[in-house]
mmCIF file of C-alpha atoms and ligand atoms in Angstrom:
data_model
loop_
_atom_site.group_PDB
_atom_site.id
_atom_site.type_symbol
_atom_site.label_atom_id
_atom_site.label_comp_id
_atom_site.label_asym_id
_atom_site.label_seq_id
_atom_site.Cartn_x
_atom_site.Cartn_y
_atom_site.Cartn_z
ATOM 1 C CA MET Y 4 284.019 125.056 116.204
ATOM 2 C CA TYR Y 5 280.591 126.206 117.337
ATOM 3 C CA ILE Y 6 277.688 123.773 117.554
ATOM 4 C CA PRO Y 7 274.371 125.628 117.951
ATOM 5 C CA TYR Y 8 271.469 124.195 119.983
ATOM 6 C CA GLY Y 9 269.280 124.132 116.899
ATOM 7 C CA ARG Y 10 269.393 125.048 113.242
ATOM 8 C CA GLN Y 11 267.538 124.586 109.978
ATOM 9 C CA SER Y 12 268.311 122.016 107.306
ATOM 10 C CA VAL Y 13 267.862 123.427 103.796
ATOM 11 C CA ASN Y 14 268.837 121.318 100.772
ATOM 12 C CA ASP Y 15 268.924 121.863 97.000
ATOM 13 C CA ASN Y 16 265.305 120.740 96.547
ATOM 14 C CA ASP Y 17 264.173 123.312 99.107
ATOM 15 C CA ILE Y 18 266.137 126.019 97.288
ATOM 16 C CA GLN Y 19 264.719 124.993 93.925
ATOM 17 C CA ALA Y 20 261.153 125.111 95.263
ATOM 18 C CA VAL Y 21 261.676 128.705 96.393
ATOM 19 C CA THR Y 22 263.382 129.711 93.139
ATOM 20 C CA GLU Y 23 260.420 128.459 91.121
ATOM 21 C CA VAL Y 24 258.018 130.676 93.044
ATOM 22 C CA LEU Y 25 260.233 133.703 92.444
ATOM 23 C CA LYS Y 26 259.740 133.178 88.706
ATOM 24 C CA SER Y 27 255.966 132.676 89.020
ATOM 25 C CA ASP Y 28 253.034 135.123 89.084
ATOM 26 C CA PHE Y 29 252.497 135.084 92.831
ATOM 27 C CA LEU Y 30 255.017 136.087 95.458
ATOM 28 C CA THR Y 31 252.589 136.400 98.329
ATOM 29 C CA THR Y 32 249.141 134.808 98.665
ATOM 30 C CA GLY Y 33 248.962 132.407 95.719
ATOM 31 C CA PRO Y 34 248.560 128.652 95.260
ATOM 32 C CA LYS Y 35 251.443 127.713 97.586
ATOM 33 C CA VAL Y 36 249.719 128.965 100.733
ATOM 34 C CA ALA Y 37 246.733 126.653 100.294
ATOM 35 C CA GLU Y 38 248.981 123.782 99.230
ATOM 36 C CA PHE Y 39 251.118 124.177 102.359
ATOM 37 C CA GLU Y 40 248.002 124.337 104.534
ATOM 38 C CA TYR Y 41 246.731 121.170 102.906
ATOM 39 C CA CYS Y 42 250.061 119.376 103.546
ATOM 40 C CA VAL Y 43 250.082 120.142 107.268
ATOM 41 C CA ALA Y 44 246.347 119.507 107.741
ATOM 42 C CA LYS Y 45 246.673 116.137 106.033
ATOM 43 C CA TYR Y 46 249.789 115.210 107.996
ATOM 44 C CA THR Y 47 248.148 116.033 111.340
ATOM 45 C CA ASN Y 48 244.806 114.526 110.285
ATOM 46 C CA THR Y 49 243.013 117.842 110.842
ATOM 47 C CA ARG Y 50 240.280 119.407 108.696
ATOM 48 C CA TYR Y 51 241.323 123.071 108.438
ATOM 49 C CA ALA Y 52 244.612 124.961 108.497
ATOM 50 C CA VAL Y 53 245.397 128.678 108.282
ATOM 51 C CA ALA Y 54 249.021 129.611 107.549
ATOM 52 C CA VAL Y 55 250.192 132.932 108.977
ATOM 53 C CA SER Y 56 253.351 135.023 109.236
ATOM 54 C CA ASN Y 57 254.782 133.401 112.383
ATOM 55 C CA GLY Y 58 253.941 131.199 115.366
ATOM 56 C CA THR Y 59 253.146 134.172 117.577
ATOM 57 C CA ALA Y 60 250.618 135.447 115.015
ATOM 58 C CA ALA Y 61 249.115 131.941 115.035
ATOM 59 C CA LEU Y 62 248.646 132.132 118.821
ATOM 60 C CA HIS Y 63 247.218 135.655 118.559
ATOM 61 C CA ALA Y 64 244.776 134.513 115.879
ATOM 62 C CA ALA Y 65 243.753 131.509 118.004
ATOM 63 C CA CYS Y 66 243.072 133.726 121.044
ATOM 64 C CA PHE Y 67 241.046 136.074 118.831
ATOM 65 C CA ALA Y 68 239.008 133.215 117.381
ATOM 66 C CA ALA Y 69 238.453 131.851 120.903
ATOM 67 C CA GLY Y 70 236.925 135.226 121.776
ATOM 68 C CA ILE Y 71 239.436 136.114 124.488
ATOM 69 C CA GLY Y 72 238.899 139.657 125.712
ATOM 70 C CA PRO Y 73 239.206 141.945 128.732
ATOM 71 C CA GLY Y 74 238.237 140.158 131.964
ATOM 72 C CA ASP Y 75 238.991 136.697 130.572
ATOM 73 C CA GLU Y 76 241.626 134.529 132.201
ATOM 74 C CA VAL Y 77 243.673 132.026 130.211
ATOM 75 C CA ILE Y 78 245.784 129.395 131.962
ATOM 76 C CA THR Y 79 249.188 128.496 130.570
ATOM 77 C CA THR Y 80 252.585 127.196 131.681
ATOM 78 C CA PRO Y 81 255.466 129.365 132.888
ATOM 79 C CA ILE Y 82 258.001 127.078 131.158
ATOM 80 C CA THR Y 83 257.463 128.326 127.619
ATOM 81 C CA PHE Y 84 258.434 131.055 125.204
ATOM 82 C CA ALA Y 85 256.778 134.370 126.127
ATOM 83 C CA ALA Y 86 254.489 134.190 123.070
ATOM 84 C CA SER Y 87 252.266 131.557 124.747
ATOM 85 C CA ALA Y 88 251.216 134.162 127.319
ATOM 86 C CA ASN Y 89 251.704 137.385 125.327
ATOM 87 C CA CYS Y 90 248.997 136.264 122.893
ATOM 88 C CA VAL Y 91 246.458 136.505 125.726
ATOM 89 C CA LEU Y 92 247.594 140.053 126.545
ATOM 90 C CA TYR Y 93 247.246 141.088 122.873
ATOM 91 C CA CYS Y 94 243.522 140.332 123.205
ATOM 92 C CA GLY Y 95 243.169 142.185 126.500
ATOM 93 C CA GLY Y 96 242.917 138.973 128.529
ATOM 94 C CA THR Y 97 244.889 137.882 131.594
ATOM 95 C CA PRO Y 98 247.393 135.024 131.469
ATOM 96 C CA VAL Y 99 247.387 132.850 134.600
ATOM 97 C CA PHE Y 100 250.336 130.544 135.230
ATOM 98 C CA ALA Y 101 249.874 126.989 136.478
ATOM 99 C CA ASP Y 102 252.862 124.979 137.683
ATOM 100 C CA ILE Y 103 254.478 122.117 135.784
ATOM 101 C CA ASN Y 104 254.726 118.396 136.378
ATOM 102 C CA PRO Y 105 258.298 117.922 137.658
ATOM 103 C CA LYS Y 106 258.776 114.760 135.602
ATOM 104 C CA THR Y 107 257.651 115.940 132.137
ATOM 105 C CA TYR Y 108 258.052 119.734 132.643
ATOM 106 C CA ASN Y 109 254.621 120.115 131.033
ATOM 107 C CA ILE Y 110 251.734 121.994 132.637
ATOM 108 C CA SER Y 111 250.122 119.909 135.377
ATOM 109 C CA PRO Y 112 246.384 119.186 134.990
ATOM 110 C CA GLU Y 113 245.943 119.393 138.791
ATOM 111 C CA ALA Y 114 247.620 122.813 138.811
ATOM 112 C CA ILE Y 115 245.307 123.939 135.976
ATOM 113 C CA GLU Y 116 242.260 122.912 137.982
ATOM 114 C CA GLU Y 117 243.481 124.845 141.036
ATOM 115 C CA LYS Y 118 243.771 128.038 138.962
ATOM 116 C CA ILE Y 119 240.275 127.919 137.459
ATOM 117 C CA THR Y 120 237.929 130.788 138.409
ATOM 118 C CA SER Y 121 234.600 132.011 137.035
ATOM 119 C CA ARG Y 122 236.634 134.151 134.602
ATOM 120 C CA THR Y 123 238.684 131.322 133.118
ATOM 121 C CA LYS Y 124 237.921 130.999 129.421
ATOM 122 C CA ALA Y 125 240.728 128.951 127.899
ATOM 123 C CA VAL Y 126 243.837 126.871 128.506
ATOM 124 C CA ILE Y 127 247.026 127.015 126.443
ATOM 125 C CA PRO Y 128 249.023 123.835 127.094
ATOM 126 C CA VAL Y 129 252.488 123.797 125.518
ATOM 127 C CA HIS Y 130 253.968 120.460 124.448
ATOM 128 C CA PHE Y 131 257.381 121.294 125.878
ATOM 129 C CA THR Y 132 260.334 119.876 123.881
ATOM 130 C CA GLY Y 133 257.797 117.939 121.791
ATOM 131 C CA GLN Y 134 256.450 115.724 124.555
ATOM 132 C CA ALA Y 135 252.650 115.817 124.544
ATOM 133 C CA CYS Y 136 250.865 117.206 127.598
ATOM 134 C CA GLU Y 137 248.369 115.017 129.484
ATOM 135 C CA MET Y 138 245.674 115.825 126.941
ATOM 136 C CA ASP Y 139 242.992 113.397 128.215
ATOM 137 C CA GLU Y 140 243.080 115.030 131.653
ATOM 138 C CA ILE Y 141 243.275 118.546 130.205
ATOM 139 C CA ARG Y 142 240.346 117.905 127.872
ATOM 140 C CA ARG Y 143 238.324 116.417 130.738
ATOM 141 C CA ILE Y 144 238.923 119.546 132.836
ATOM 142 C CA ALA Y 145 238.146 121.790 129.850
ATOM 143 C CA LYS Y 146 234.859 119.979 129.293
ATOM 144 C CA ARG Y 147 233.884 120.141 132.956
ATOM 145 C CA TYR Y 148 234.470 123.915 133.162
ATOM 146 C CA GLY Y 149 233.525 124.838 129.575
ATOM 147 C CA LEU Y 150 237.002 125.975 128.539
ATOM 148 C CA ILE Y 151 238.520 126.272 125.073
ATOM 149 C CA VAL Y 152 241.824 124.463 124.576
ATOM 150 C CA ILE Y 153 244.484 126.051 122.351
ATOM 151 C CA GLU Y 154 247.528 123.806 122.104
ATOM 152 C CA ASP Y 155 250.818 125.581 121.511
ATOM 153 C CA GLY Y 156 252.405 122.952 119.309
ATOM 154 C CA ALA Y 157 255.488 124.996 118.385
ATOM 155 C CA HIS Y 158 257.701 122.127 119.623
ATOM 156 C CA ALA Y 159 255.408 119.332 118.573
ATOM 157 C CA LEU Y 160 255.035 118.980 114.800
ATOM 158 C CA GLY Y 161 255.192 115.198 114.377
ATOM 159 C CA ALA Y 162 254.739 114.473 118.090
ATOM 160 C CA GLU Y 163 252.070 111.951 119.073
ATOM 161 C CA TYR Y 164 249.694 111.503 121.974
ATOM 162 C CA LYS Y 165 248.263 107.996 122.352
ATOM 163 C CA GLY Y 166 248.884 107.314 118.670
ATOM 164 C CA ASP Y 167 247.422 110.577 117.319
ATOM 165 C CA LYS Y 168 249.529 113.346 115.843
ATOM 166 C CA ILE Y 169 249.394 116.664 117.676
ATOM 167 C CA GLY Y 170 247.276 119.070 115.613
ATOM 168 C CA GLY Y 171 243.666 117.957 115.709
ATOM 169 C CA LEU Y 172 243.085 117.020 119.348
ATOM 170 C CA SER Y 173 241.705 120.353 120.623
ATOM 171 C CA GLU Y 174 239.665 123.316 119.372
ATOM 172 C CA MET Y 175 242.859 124.790 117.946
ATOM 173 C CA THR Y 176 246.560 123.929 117.739
ATOM 174 C CA THR Y 177 249.296 126.294 116.609
ATOM 175 C CA PHE Y 178 252.685 125.612 115.019
ATOM 176 C CA SER Y 179 255.781 127.731 114.333
ATOM 177 C CA PHE Y 180 258.120 127.417 111.359
ATOM 178 C CA HIS Y 181 261.004 129.430 112.792
ATOM 179 C CA PRO Y 182 264.363 127.956 111.647
ATOM 180 C CA VAL Y 183 265.017 126.106 114.923
ATOM 181 C CA LYS Y 184 261.652 124.299 114.762
ATOM 182 C CA HIS Y 185 260.951 120.990 112.983
ATOM 183 C CA ILE Y 186 260.402 122.496 109.553
ATOM 184 C CA THR Y 187 261.044 126.070 108.508
ATOM 185 C CA THR Y 188 259.628 128.737 106.234
ATOM 186 C CA GLY Y 189 262.080 131.354 107.539
ATOM 187 C CA GLU Y 190 259.298 132.934 109.548
ATOM 188 C CA GLY Y 191 255.909 131.257 109.583
ATOM 189 C CA GLY Y 192 253.146 129.745 111.618
ATOM 190 C CA MET Y 193 249.861 127.866 111.298
ATOM 191 C CA ILE Y 194 246.645 127.241 113.178
ATOM 192 C CA LEU Y 195 244.912 123.858 112.843
ATOM 193 C CA THR Y 196 241.257 123.275 113.680
ATOM 194 C CA ASN Y 197 238.395 120.909 112.936
ATOM 195 C CA ASP Y 198 235.789 123.646 113.521
ATOM 196 C CA GLU Y 199 234.456 125.492 110.488
ATOM 197 C CA GLU Y 200 233.401 128.600 112.449
ATOM 198 C CA LEU Y 201 236.841 128.955 114.016
ATOM 199 C CA TYR Y 202 238.388 128.426 110.586
ATOM 200 C CA LYS Y 203 236.392 131.347 109.162
ATOM 201 C CA LYS Y 204 237.417 133.639 112.027
ATOM 202 C CA LEU Y 205 241.077 132.659 111.707
ATOM 203 C CA SER Y 206 241.046 133.281 107.947
ATOM 204 C CA LEU Y 207 239.513 136.743 108.389
ATOM 205 C CA PHE Y 208 241.932 137.677 111.155
ATOM 206 C CA ARG Y 209 244.882 137.010 108.834
ATOM 207 C CA THR Y 210 243.864 139.811 106.452
ATOM 208 C CA HIS Y 211 242.420 142.753 108.394
ATOM 209 C CA GLY Y 212 239.058 141.035 108.909
ATOM 210 C CA ILE Y 213 238.381 141.641 105.208
ATOM 211 C CA THR Y 214 236.352 139.286 103.025
ATOM 212 C CA ARG Y 215 235.381 139.167 99.371
ATOM 213 C CA ASN Y 216 233.160 136.147 99.881
ATOM 214 C CA PRO Y 217 229.540 137.166 99.081
ATOM 215 C CA ASP Y 218 228.267 134.532 101.538
ATOM 216 C CA PHE Y 219 229.784 136.470 104.444
ATOM 217 C CA MET Y 220 229.139 140.077 103.293
ATOM 218 C CA THR Y 221 226.175 142.174 104.416
ATOM 219 C CA GLU Y 222 225.590 143.321 100.824
ATOM 220 C CA ASN Y 223 227.342 143.221 97.442
ATOM 221 C CA GLN Y 224 227.710 146.422 95.430
ATOM 222 C CA GLY Y 225 229.742 144.925 92.576
ATOM 223 C CA ASP Y 226 232.864 143.058 91.567
ATOM 224 C CA TRP Y 227 235.130 145.618 93.247
ATOM 225 C CA TYR Y 228 233.326 145.242 96.530
ATOM 226 C CA TYR Y 229 234.696 143.784 99.750
ATOM 227 C CA GLU Y 230 233.911 144.270 103.417
ATOM 228 C CA GLN Y 231 235.883 144.496 106.625
ATOM 229 C CA LEU Y 232 233.838 142.504 109.104
ATOM 230 C CA ASP Y 233 236.181 142.548 112.083
ATOM 231 C CA LEU Y 234 239.472 144.109 113.177
ATOM 232 C CA GLY Y 235 242.201 141.808 111.917
ATOM 233 C CA TYR Y 236 245.863 142.254 111.042
ATOM 234 C CA ASN Y 237 248.177 141.647 108.126
ATOM 235 C CA TYR Y 238 249.414 138.264 109.291
ATOM 236 C CA ARG Y 239 249.785 136.813 105.791
ATOM 237 C CA ILE Y 240 252.551 134.418 104.850
ATOM 238 C CA SER Y 241 254.042 134.499 101.350
ATOM 239 C CA ASP Y 242 254.065 131.925 98.550
ATOM 240 C CA ILE Y 243 257.871 132.122 98.691
ATOM 241 C CA GLN Y 244 257.790 130.932 102.301
ATOM 242 C CA CYS Y 245 255.096 128.318 101.732
ATOM 243 C CA ALA Y 246 257.039 126.764 98.825
ATOM 244 C CA LEU Y 247 259.864 126.176 101.286
ATOM 245 C CA GLY Y 248 257.344 124.808 103.798
ATOM 246 C CA ILE Y 249 255.900 122.306 101.291
ATOM 247 C CA SER Y 250 259.360 121.078 100.407
ATOM 248 C CA GLN Y 251 260.305 120.823 104.084
ATOM 249 C CA MET Y 252 257.126 118.837 104.859
ATOM 250 C CA GLN Y 253 258.388 116.113 102.520
ATOM 251 C CA ARG Y 254 261.524 115.921 104.653
ATOM 252 C CA LEU Y 255 259.728 115.953 108.019
ATOM 253 C CA PRO Y 256 259.732 112.149 108.534
ATOM 254 C CA GLU Y 257 263.500 112.111 107.945
ATOM 255 C CA PHE Y 258 263.960 115.103 110.307
ATOM 256 C CA LEU Y 259 261.967 113.381 113.047
ATOM 257 C CA LYS Y 260 263.883 110.156 112.655
ATOM 258 C CA LYS Y 261 267.157 112.008 113.039
ATOM 259 C CA ARG Y 262 265.982 113.997 116.076
ATOM 260 C CA ARG Y 263 264.747 110.812 117.762
ATOM 261 C CA LYS Y 264 268.045 109.109 117.083
ATOM 262 C CA ILE Y 265 270.011 112.001 118.591
ATOM 263 C CA ALA Y 266 267.777 111.935 121.692
ATOM 264 C CA ALA Y 267 268.318 108.172 122.047
ATOM 265 C CA VAL Y 268 272.092 108.636 121.867
ATOM 266 C CA TYR Y 269 271.966 111.356 124.566
ATOM 267 C CA ASN Y 270 269.715 109.186 126.747
ATOM 268 C CA LYS Y 271 272.114 106.292 126.526
ATOM 269 C CA ALA Y 272 275.161 108.482 127.185
ATOM 270 C CA PHE Y 273 273.709 110.270 130.214
ATOM 271 C CA ARG Y 274 271.381 107.675 131.734
ATOM 272 C CA ASP Y 275 274.019 106.576 134.236
ATOM 273 C CA THR Y 276 275.998 109.809 134.429
ATOM 274 C CA GLU Y 277 276.082 111.168 137.951
ATOM 275 C CA GLY Y 278 274.968 114.784 138.177
ATOM 276 C CA ILE Y 279 272.645 114.647 135.145
ATOM 277 C CA LEU Y 280 268.929 113.924 134.915
ATOM 278 C CA ILE Y 281 267.687 112.942 131.474
ATOM 279 C CA PRO Y 282 264.172 113.920 130.346
ATOM 280 C CA GLU Y 283 261.523 111.425 131.457
ATOM 281 C CA GLN Y 284 258.938 110.394 128.895
ATOM 282 C CA ALA Y 285 255.327 109.830 129.926
ATOM 283 C CA GLU Y 286 253.449 106.750 128.778
ATOM 284 C CA GLY Y 287 251.470 107.256 125.579
ATOM 285 C CA THR Y 288 253.682 110.053 124.256
ATOM 286 C CA LEU Y 289 255.986 110.009 121.240
ATOM 287 C CA ASN Y 290 258.304 112.986 121.489
ATOM 288 C CA SER Y 291 259.216 114.998 118.375
ATOM 289 C CA TRP Y 292 262.358 116.250 120.194
ATOM 290 C CA HIS Y 293 262.463 119.927 119.324
ATOM 291 C CA LEU Y 294 264.695 120.310 122.402
ATOM 292 C CA TYR Y 295 266.792 117.943 124.471
ATOM 293 C CA VAL Y 296 266.859 119.292 128.042
ATOM 294 C CA ILE Y 297 268.957 117.875 130.856
ATOM 295 C CA GLN Y 298 268.895 118.868 134.507
ATOM 296 C CA VAL Y 299 272.253 119.534 136.146
ATOM 297 C CA ILE Y 300 271.914 118.176 139.671
ATOM 298 C CA GLY Y 301 274.560 118.390 142.306
ATOM 299 C CA GLY Y 302 276.594 120.884 140.237
ATOM 300 C CA ASP Y 303 276.291 124.543 139.366
ATOM 301 C CA ARG Y 304 274.208 125.065 136.238
ATOM 302 C CA LYS Y 305 275.825 128.392 135.377
ATOM 303 C CA GLU Y 306 279.330 126.973 135.658
ATOM 304 C CA VAL Y 307 278.455 124.009 133.469
ATOM 305 C CA PHE Y 308 276.689 126.273 130.972
ATOM 306 C CA ASP Y 309 279.531 128.822 130.745
ATOM 307 C CA ARG Y 310 282.152 126.120 130.365
ATOM 308 C CA LEU Y 311 280.223 124.431 127.534
ATOM 309 C CA ARG Y 312 279.741 127.734 125.724
ATOM 310 C CA ARG Y 313 283.469 128.465 125.991
ATOM 311 C CA GLN Y 314 284.134 125.089 124.383
ATOM 312 C CA GLY Y 315 281.892 125.830 121.415
ATOM 313 C CA VAL Y 316 278.835 123.898 122.580
ATOM 314 C CA GLY Y 317 275.884 126.218 121.925
ATOM 315 C CA VAL Y 318 273.847 125.213 124.932
ATOM 316 C CA ASN Y 319 270.796 127.244 125.871
ATOM 317 C CA VAL Y 320 268.205 127.460 128.641
ATOM 318 C CA HIS Y 321 264.515 126.882 127.897
ATOM 319 C CA TYR Y 322 262.878 128.686 129.566
ATOM 320 C CA ILE Y 323 263.037 131.514 132.079
ATOM 321 C CA PRO Y 324 259.584 131.250 133.743
ATOM 322 C CA VAL Y 325 257.551 133.787 131.761
ATOM 323 C CA TYR Y 326 256.226 135.663 134.802
ATOM 324 C CA LYS Y 327 259.830 136.321 135.956
ATOM 325 C CA HIS Y 328 260.444 138.748 133.085
ATOM 326 C CA PRO Y 329 260.511 142.425 134.136
ATOM 327 C CA TYR Y 330 257.447 143.237 132.021
ATOM 328 C CA TYR Y 331 255.346 140.656 133.873
ATOM 329 C CA GLN Y 332 256.873 141.521 137.249
ATOM 330 C CA LYS Y 333 255.874 145.190 136.683
ATOM 331 C CA ASN Y 334 252.389 144.262 135.572
ATOM 332 C CA GLY Y 335 250.927 142.279 138.431
ATOM 333 C CA TYR Y 336 252.919 139.041 138.461
ATOM 334 C CA SER Y 337 255.459 139.809 141.218
ATOM 335 C CA GLN Y 338 253.665 137.533 143.711
ATOM 336 C CA VAL Y 339 253.359 134.553 141.363
ATOM 337 C CA TYR Y 340 255.369 131.518 142.409
ATOM 338 C CA CYS Y 341 255.375 128.168 140.629
ATOM 339 C CA LYS Y 342 257.645 126.000 142.744
ATOM 340 C CA ASN Y 343 258.453 123.208 140.283
ATOM 341 C CA ALA Y 344 258.991 125.622 137.397
ATOM 342 C CA GLU Y 345 261.414 127.806 139.357
ATOM 343 C CA GLU Y 346 263.377 124.910 140.833
ATOM 344 C CA ILE Y 347 263.718 123.083 137.536
ATOM 345 C CA TYR Y 348 264.495 126.278 135.619
ATOM 346 C CA GLY Y 349 267.544 126.616 137.882
ATOM 347 C CA ARG Y 350 268.891 123.257 136.699
ATOM 348 C CA MET Y 351 267.981 123.083 133.001
ATOM 349 C CA ILE Y 352 270.313 123.105 130.016
ATOM 350 C CA SER Y 353 269.265 122.482 126.392
ATOM 351 C CA LEU Y 354 271.808 120.509 124.368
ATOM 352 C CA PRO Y 355 272.273 120.707 120.584
ATOM 353 C CA ILE Y 356 269.680 118.735 118.619
ATOM 354 C CA TYR Y 357 268.904 119.249 114.928
ATOM 355 C CA PRO Y 358 268.827 117.038 111.811
ATOM 356 C CA ASP Y 359 272.261 117.950 110.462
ATOM 357 C CA LEU Y 360 274.113 117.438 113.765
ATOM 358 C CA THR Y 361 276.801 114.867 112.931
ATOM 359 C CA GLU Y 362 277.730 111.846 115.056
ATOM 360 C CA GLU Y 363 281.175 113.362 115.663
ATOM 361 C CA GLU Y 364 279.646 116.647 116.804
ATOM 362 C CA GLN Y 365 277.271 114.850 119.148
ATOM 363 C CA GLU Y 366 280.153 112.786 120.547
ATOM 364 C CA TYR Y 367 282.052 116.039 121.188
ATOM 365 C CA VAL Y 368 279.011 117.495 122.993
ATOM 366 C CA ILE Y 369 278.612 114.369 125.147
ATOM 367 C CA GLU Y 370 282.273 114.339 126.206
ATOM 368 C CA ARG Y 371 282.291 118.056 127.054
ATOM 369 C CA VAL Y 372 279.040 117.729 129.056
ATOM 370 C CA LYS Y 373 280.392 114.770 131.039
ATOM 371 C CA GLU Y 374 283.589 116.693 131.840
ATOM 372 C CA ALA Y 375 281.652 119.830 132.783
ATOM 373 C CA VAL Y 376 279.410 118.079 135.314
ATOM 374 C CA ARG Y 377 282.405 116.301 136.834
ATOM 375 C CA GLY Y 378 283.716 119.850 137.486
HETATM 376 C C1 PLP T 1 258.830 129.333 118.749
HETATM 377 C C2 PLP T 1 257.722 129.364 119.711
HETATM 378 C C3 PLP T 1 256.616 130.234 119.581
HETATM 379 C C4 PLP T 1 256.576 131.396 118.622
HETATM 380 O O1 PLP T 1 256.837 131.145 117.325
HETATM 381 P P1 PLP T 1 257.419 132.288 116.362
HETATM 382 O O2 PLP T 1 257.262 131.674 115.021
HETATM 383 O O3 PLP T 1 258.842 132.517 116.756
HETATM 384 O O4 PLP T 1 256.588 133.495 116.546
HETATM 385 C C5 PLP T 1 255.560 130.088 120.454
HETATM 386 N N1 PLP T 1 255.573 129.176 121.431
HETATM 387 C C6 PLP T 1 256.621 128.364 121.629
HETATM 388 C C7 PLP T 1 256.564 127.367 122.727
HETATM 389 C C8 PLP T 1 257.732 128.440 120.783
HETATM 390 O O5 PLP T 1 258.775 127.626 120.994
#
């Protein structure tokens, strides 16, 4: 038996949706891309959406649209996947790491404020595990210092902050549709925005900066004519992928319900277990539970981790503080120290959580975890 920490759920309807596209006229950019964008924009109550090839491309596009360039500093959290900081480097900017709140593991607004300089241009808060960051405080700071907010919502499709779905609260929000995330397109990503100008930039960036829209072109020589207005990439997503995404969006409420149920069962099982800290939830947040992360206290994390892996429990660790990676250490980050992030990183373990995890499997995980922390 091997129980992974996360995995996709694909049913016969999903498969049929993809098969239909394979028999249609469009394999890549066709009607399914716009339909998928519409589904996610509507669900998150946001005006515009641009679907791209993956979540990292979505972050890159967002940094481009925000105008990040050489000399600009962008503040993000160390407890995230490397993409949240790499996207700043792609644009020639400098990621700056601000420490986390030790209760929620999300970036701390006070730590953000301490890191602001005259070069700071944007903030990339990450809704870690699917628990919303303190967005009121972050937006207040952003307003005071004139910063753009790009939310990395890769964990947070379906998460809520004070009753609003994550997606339309900031200048831009990005999502990922990698198979371990809430819905999948195989590979895929999306940027959500309410700003028409940003929407135009994001759309251009997806296809080399090329447009055929006469309203945007400097001239029009004929029906064959198009113009490259900026340097973009090929970050397109296919109709095949978006058909899967549309089908998965219909299942999202069911996925969220299941993830929340699994989290509740873990909470109940571990609330009074010595040696384990369960994830605290801040007031006003409704977690979408991409990850369920415990802290192993009083025991050795590596021993617990290795033992669980040997027993077929596919635990993981999210995340190694980004600046600790050799690439960052070699490139100017060797003196960075975020105390809370490093301490908590040393105690974290992610337990299996995904819609098709059965009650029996979860019971097995709970028993093995309890044994492992007892030593
Ligand atoms: C998954 C993830 C990404 C990147 O998404 P991809 O689709 O894998 O490129 C970015 N940020 C966070 C926090 C993620 O978990």
